[in-house]
Tab-separated table of C-alpha atoms in Angstrom:
chain	number	residue	atom	x	y	z
A	30	MET	CA	-3.789	53.642	-23.284
A	31	GLU	CA	-1.725	55.958	-25.426
A	32	ASN	CA	-4.901	57.557	-26.770
A	33	ILE	CA	-6.122	58.283	-23.280
A	34	VAL	CA	-2.819	60.013	-22.358
A	35	ASN	CA	-2.937	62.093	-25.496
A	36	LYS	CA	-6.466	63.205	-24.728
A	37	VAL	CA	-5.479	64.221	-21.177
A	38	VAL	CA	-2.482	66.189	-22.442
A	39	LEU	CA	-4.582	67.952	-25.055
A	40	THR	CA	-7.218	68.775	-22.455
A	41	LEU	CA	-4.616	70.251	-20.083
A	42	LEU	CA	-3.115	72.307	-22.899
A	43	GLY	CA	-6.561	73.608	-23.768
A	44	LEU	CA	-7.170	74.618	-20.139
A	45	CYS	CA	-3.834	76.426	-19.973
A	46	LEU	CA	-4.592	78.334	-23.151
A	47	SER	CA	-8.028	79.287	-21.822
A	48	ILE	CA	-6.604	80.522	-18.525
A	49	SER	CA	-3.903	82.498	-20.328
A	50	THR	CA	-6.464	84.087	-22.654
A	51	PHE	CA	-8.742	84.931	-19.708
A	52	ALA	CA	-5.844	86.531	-17.793
A	53	GLU	CA	-4.792	88.594	-20.777
A	54	THR	CA	-8.361	89.737	-21.285
A	55	ASN	CA	-8.657	90.803	-17.615
A	56	ASP	CA	-5.326	92.636	-17.779
A	57	SER	CA	-6.513	94.431	-20.864
A	58	ASN	CA	-9.779	95.409	-19.151
A	59	ILE	CA	-7.950	96.610	-16.055
A	60	ASN	CA	-5.489	98.605	-18.122
A	61	GLY	CA	-8.386	100.077	-20.031
A	62	LEU	CA	-10.007	101.175	-16.750
A	63	LYS	CA	-6.862	102.881	-15.413
A	64	PRO	CA	-7.353	106.090	-17.414
A	65	GLU	CA	-10.951	106.286	-16.178
A	66	VAL	CA	-9.842	105.796	-12.567
A	67	GLU	CA	-7.192	108.492	-13.005
A	68	LYS	CA	-9.840	110.837	-14.407
A	69	VAL	CA	-12.023	110.279	-11.335
A	70	ASP	CA	-9.063	110.914	-9.021
A	71	ASN	CA	-8.180	114.104	-10.894
A	72	ALA	CA	-11.781	115.280	-10.731
A	73	GLN	CA	-11.840	114.707	-6.971
A	74	GLU	CA	-8.585	116.646	-6.570
A	75	LEU	CA	-9.966	119.536	-8.635
A	76	LEU	CA	-13.163	119.526	-6.588
A	77	GLU	CA	-11.208	119.622	-3.317
A	78	ALA	CA	-8.976	122.402	-4.667
A	79	SER	CA	-11.957	124.462	-5.795
A	80	THR	CA	-13.598	123.994	-2.408
A	81	THR	CA	-10.399	125.083	-0.656
A	82	ASN	CA	-9.998	128.140	-2.869
A	83	THR	CA	-13.612	129.280	-2.626
A	84	LYS	CA	-13.746	132.930	-1.571
A	85	GLN	CA	-16.102	133.671	1.321
A	86	TRP	CA	-17.237	136.723	3.281
A	87	GLY	CA	-17.166	136.800	7.053
A	88	ILE	CA	-18.284	139.069	9.901
A	89	LEU	CA	-16.903	138.761	13.432
A	90	GLY	CA	-17.313	140.434	16.790
A	91	THR	CA	-14.021	141.092	18.596
A	92	TYR	CA	-12.718	141.725	22.107
A	93	ALA	CA	-9.149	142.728	23.031
A	94	TYR	CA	-8.488	141.892	26.671
A	95	ALA	CA	-5.004	143.383	27.161
A	96	ASP	CA	-4.484	146.265	24.764
A	97	THR	CA	-2.600	149.573	24.870
A	98	TRP	CA	-3.318	152.263	25.424
A	99	LEU	CA	-6.757	151.342	26.787
A	100	PRO	CA	-7.612	147.683	27.487
A	101	GLY	CA	-10.941	145.998	26.888
A	102	LYS	CA	-11.497	147.148	23.314
A	103	LEU	CA	-14.695	145.984	21.585
A	104	GLY	CA	-15.265	145.990	17.845
A	105	PHE	CA	-15.993	144.098	14.656
A	106	THR	CA	-14.117	142.639	11.678
A	107	GLY	CA	-15.224	142.118	8.084
A	108	SER	CA	-13.251	139.551	6.080
A	109	TYR	CA	-13.035	138.133	2.559
A	110	GLY	CA	-10.843	135.286	1.321
A	111	ASP	CA	-10.214	131.562	1.150
A	112	GLU	CA	-8.525	128.922	3.281
A	113	LYS	CA	-5.017	130.255	2.550
A	114	ARG	CA	-5.390	134.055	2.572
A	115	VAL	CA	-7.968	136.449	4.048
A	116	TYR	CA	-8.267	140.240	3.722
A	117	GLU	CA	-9.814	142.164	6.614
A	118	PHE	CA	-11.126	145.527	7.731
A	119	ALA	CA	-11.393	145.920	11.523
A	120	TYR	CA	-12.531	148.550	14.000
A	121	GLN	CA	-12.130	148.581	17.791
A	122	LYS	CA	-12.765	151.101	20.520
A	123	ALA	CA	-12.397	151.477	24.277
A	124	GLN	CA	-13.879	154.455	26.100
A	125	TYR	CA	-13.840	155.257	29.808
A	126	SER	CA	-15.733	158.060	31.532
A	127	PHE	CA	-14.861	159.406	34.972
A	128	ASP	CA	-18.099	160.084	36.792
A	129	PHE	CA	-17.950	157.847	39.841
A	130	ILE	CA	-18.309	160.541	42.507
A	131	ILE	CA	-18.705	163.776	40.541
A	132	ASP	CA	-20.823	163.696	37.409
A	133	ASP	CA	-18.864	163.750	34.134
A	134	LEU	CA	-15.331	164.742	35.057
A	135	GLY	CA	-14.186	163.722	31.604
A	136	GLU	CA	-13.402	160.773	29.371
A	137	VAL	CA	-10.614	158.984	27.545
A	138	LYS	CA	-11.251	157.316	24.182
A	139	ASP	CA	-8.957	155.005	22.199
A	140	GLN	CA	-10.068	153.733	18.793
A	141	ARG	CA	-8.338	151.898	15.984
A	142	PHE	CA	-8.977	150.966	12.347
A	143	HIS	CA	-6.841	148.567	10.377
A	144	LEU	CA	-6.616	146.928	6.944
A	145	THR	CA	-4.749	143.631	7.095
A	146	THR	CA	-4.269	140.275	5.441
A	147	ARG	CA	-4.010	136.881	7.140
A	148	SER	CA	-1.715	134.275	5.642
A	149	HIS	CA	-2.438	130.640	6.582
A	150	THR	CA	1.038	129.478	5.618
A	151	TRP	CA	0.547	125.801	6.476
A	152	SER	CA	-3.129	125.644	5.442
A	153	GLY	CA	-4.245	125.205	9.029
A	154	SER	CA	-5.695	127.427	11.735
A	155	PHE	CA	-2.372	129.129	12.526
A	156	ASN	CA	-1.848	132.401	10.667
A	157	PHE	CA	0.260	135.538	10.364
A	158	GLN	CA	-1.447	138.923	10.182
A	159	TYR	CA	0.050	142.128	8.798
A	160	GLY	CA	-1.084	145.426	7.290
A	161	LEU	CA	-1.757	149.106	8.036
A	162	TYR	CA	-3.567	150.758	10.932
A	163	TYR	CA	-4.903	154.141	12.010
A	164	ASN	CA	-5.167	154.965	15.721
A	165	SER	CA	-6.796	157.858	17.557
A	166	ILE	CA	-6.638	158.509	21.296
A	167	SER	CA	-8.126	161.541	23.002
A	168	ALA	CA	-8.898	162.836	26.479
A	169	LYS	CA	-11.167	165.741	27.344
A	170	LEU	CA	-12.750	167.433	30.338
A	171	GLY	CA	-16.387	166.720	31.032
A	172	THR	CA	-19.340	169.032	31.543
A	173	THR	CA	-18.505	169.485	35.223
A	174	TYR	CA	-15.584	171.686	34.135
A	175	THR	CA	-16.734	172.928	30.751
A	176	ASP	CA	-19.938	174.384	32.219
A	177	ILE	CA	-17.823	176.430	34.637
A	178	LEU	CA	-15.210	177.435	32.063
A	179	GLY	CA	-17.767	178.004	29.333
A	180	ALA	CA	-15.718	176.072	26.755
A	181	SER	CA	-14.867	172.534	25.725
A	182	ILE	CA	-11.276	171.610	26.518
A	183	ASP	CA	-9.427	168.682	24.937
A	184	LEU	CA	-6.548	167.695	27.175
A	185	LEU	CA	-4.894	165.758	24.369
A	186	SER	CA	-5.521	164.281	20.926
A	187	VAL	CA	-3.076	161.963	19.162
A	188	ARG	CA	-3.653	160.385	15.756
A	189	THR	CA	-1.092	158.024	14.210
A	190	LEU	CA	-0.644	155.852	11.124
A	191	GLY	CA	1.497	152.734	11.105
A	192	VAL	CA	1.940	149.016	10.458
A	193	VAL	CA	0.584	146.029	12.377
A	194	TRP	CA	1.918	142.472	12.669
A	195	GLY	CA	0.592	139.547	14.664
A	196	VAL	CA	0.154	135.785	15.053
A	197	GLY	CA	-2.916	133.787	15.961
A	198	ASN	CA	-5.264	130.907	15.233
A	199	ARG	CA	-8.606	130.915	13.465
A	200	TRP	CA	-10.842	127.852	13.371
A	201	LYS	CA	-13.553	127.533	10.706
A	202	LEU	CA	-16.295	125.069	11.616
A	203	LYS	CA	-18.433	123.215	9.063
A	204	ASN	CA	-21.579	125.103	10.077
A	205	GLY	CA	-19.957	128.420	9.116
A	206	ILE	CA	-19.014	129.537	12.625
A	207	ILE	CA	-15.575	131.186	12.971
A	208	ILE	CA	-13.651	131.222	16.255
A	209	GLY	CA	-10.321	133.002	16.476
A	210	ALA	CA	-7.636	134.236	18.821
A	211	ASP	CA	-4.783	136.611	18.040
A	212	TRP	CA	-2.224	135.791	20.695
A	213	PHE	CA	0.024	138.753	20.051
A	214	LYS	CA	-0.098	141.884	17.870
A	215	VAL	CA	2.188	144.884	17.685
A	216	PHE	CA	1.183	148.274	16.260
A	217	TRP	CA	4.193	150.314	15.141
A	218	PRO	CA	3.546	154.020	14.442
A	219	LEU	CA	5.245	155.429	11.348
A	220	LYS	CA	3.649	158.847	11.025
A	221	VAL	CA	2.026	161.239	13.516
A	222	LEU	CA	-1.011	162.770	11.831
A	223	GLU	CA	-2.022	164.968	14.775
A	224	GLN	CA	-0.551	165.754	18.174
A	225	SER	CA	-2.425	168.456	20.048
A	226	ASP	CA	-2.712	169.158	23.745
A	227	ASP	CA	-3.541	171.752	26.380
A	228	VAL	CA	-0.308	171.466	28.365
A	229	ASP	CA	0.294	175.239	28.151
A	230	ASN	CA	-2.220	175.585	30.986
A	231	ALA	CA	-0.228	173.316	33.287
A	232	PRO	CA	0.475	174.950	36.679
A	233	SER	CA	4.270	174.441	36.512
A	234	SER	CA	6.950	173.912	33.906
A	235	LYS	CA	7.772	170.457	35.327
A	236	GLU	CA	4.176	169.295	34.981
A	237	LYS	CA	4.108	170.767	31.497
A	238	ASP	CA	7.255	168.815	30.540
A	239	ASP	CA	5.863	165.612	32.057
A	240	ALA	CA	2.621	165.998	30.131
A	241	GLN	CA	4.502	166.657	26.899
A	242	ASP	CA	6.685	163.589	27.438
A	243	LEU	CA	3.565	161.464	27.949
A	244	ILE	CA	2.006	162.722	24.726
A	245	ASP	CA	5.226	162.144	22.781
A	246	THR	CA	5.370	158.602	24.136
A	247	MET	CA	1.803	157.883	23.115
A	248	ALA	CA	2.514	159.181	19.622
A	249	LYS	CA	5.783	157.338	18.944
A	250	VAL	CA	6.013	154.201	21.077
A	251	PRO	CA	4.653	150.897	19.644
A	252	THR	CA	1.529	149.495	21.273
A	253	PHE	CA	0.552	145.877	21.849
A	254	SER	CA	-2.480	143.637	21.989
A	255	VAL	CA	-2.374	140.315	23.865
A	256	GLY	CA	-5.399	138.048	23.981
A	257	HIS	CA	-7.547	139.336	21.121
A	258	PHE	CA	-10.603	137.075	20.748
A	259	GLU	CA	-13.237	136.887	18.031
A	260	ILE	CA	-16.300	134.918	16.995
A	261	GLY	CA	-18.424	135.226	13.896
A	262	TYR	CA	-19.888	133.642	10.792
A	263	ARG	CA	-18.756	133.179	7.190
A	264	PHE	CA	-21.034	133.003	4.161
């Protein structure tokens, strides 16, 4: 009987030793795999970071619904950058001719160029935009008058240089399509490059003063853009 008990005890001890050895071996294998798992995780993080920081070109068509001085500006934007920062060159223009009843009474033209950068501060669609702009607005008499007067007359021409700041959202889809909206932008003139007019021909001094005040306002007062929409493609 005693022999049987001894054999059972020895067998149980042998099983315990085997289980302990097996557990230690598994722990060793798992610990040996940890560096490899960490390497894979690091590689994935580097791949995601490189994808995020990939520089891409983009081209977009733009439309500014409410914009001073002339609304309804159409244009284009070229961009280059990554998911966090984009650099842009943009051009927009609105032009209105007055020839509803009498042919070519004249026209008013407002065009703008700007170099800006967009900062996606929280790595999402929301962004801040800021940079420099150049603006030119002009008004001139049409051929109905110039044919009679025998000369081309520019009623006014104002060219300014300044800074721009705005906020908006830009969504980048997986197929490369870009959809954006600048909810608000302000253009603050810093320097008047040109300010010419034909107010000397005004019929009265009051009208001359009023015209001069209008031109001064257009040259020095900040302008705004609300509801600036864009769609394009990045590559």
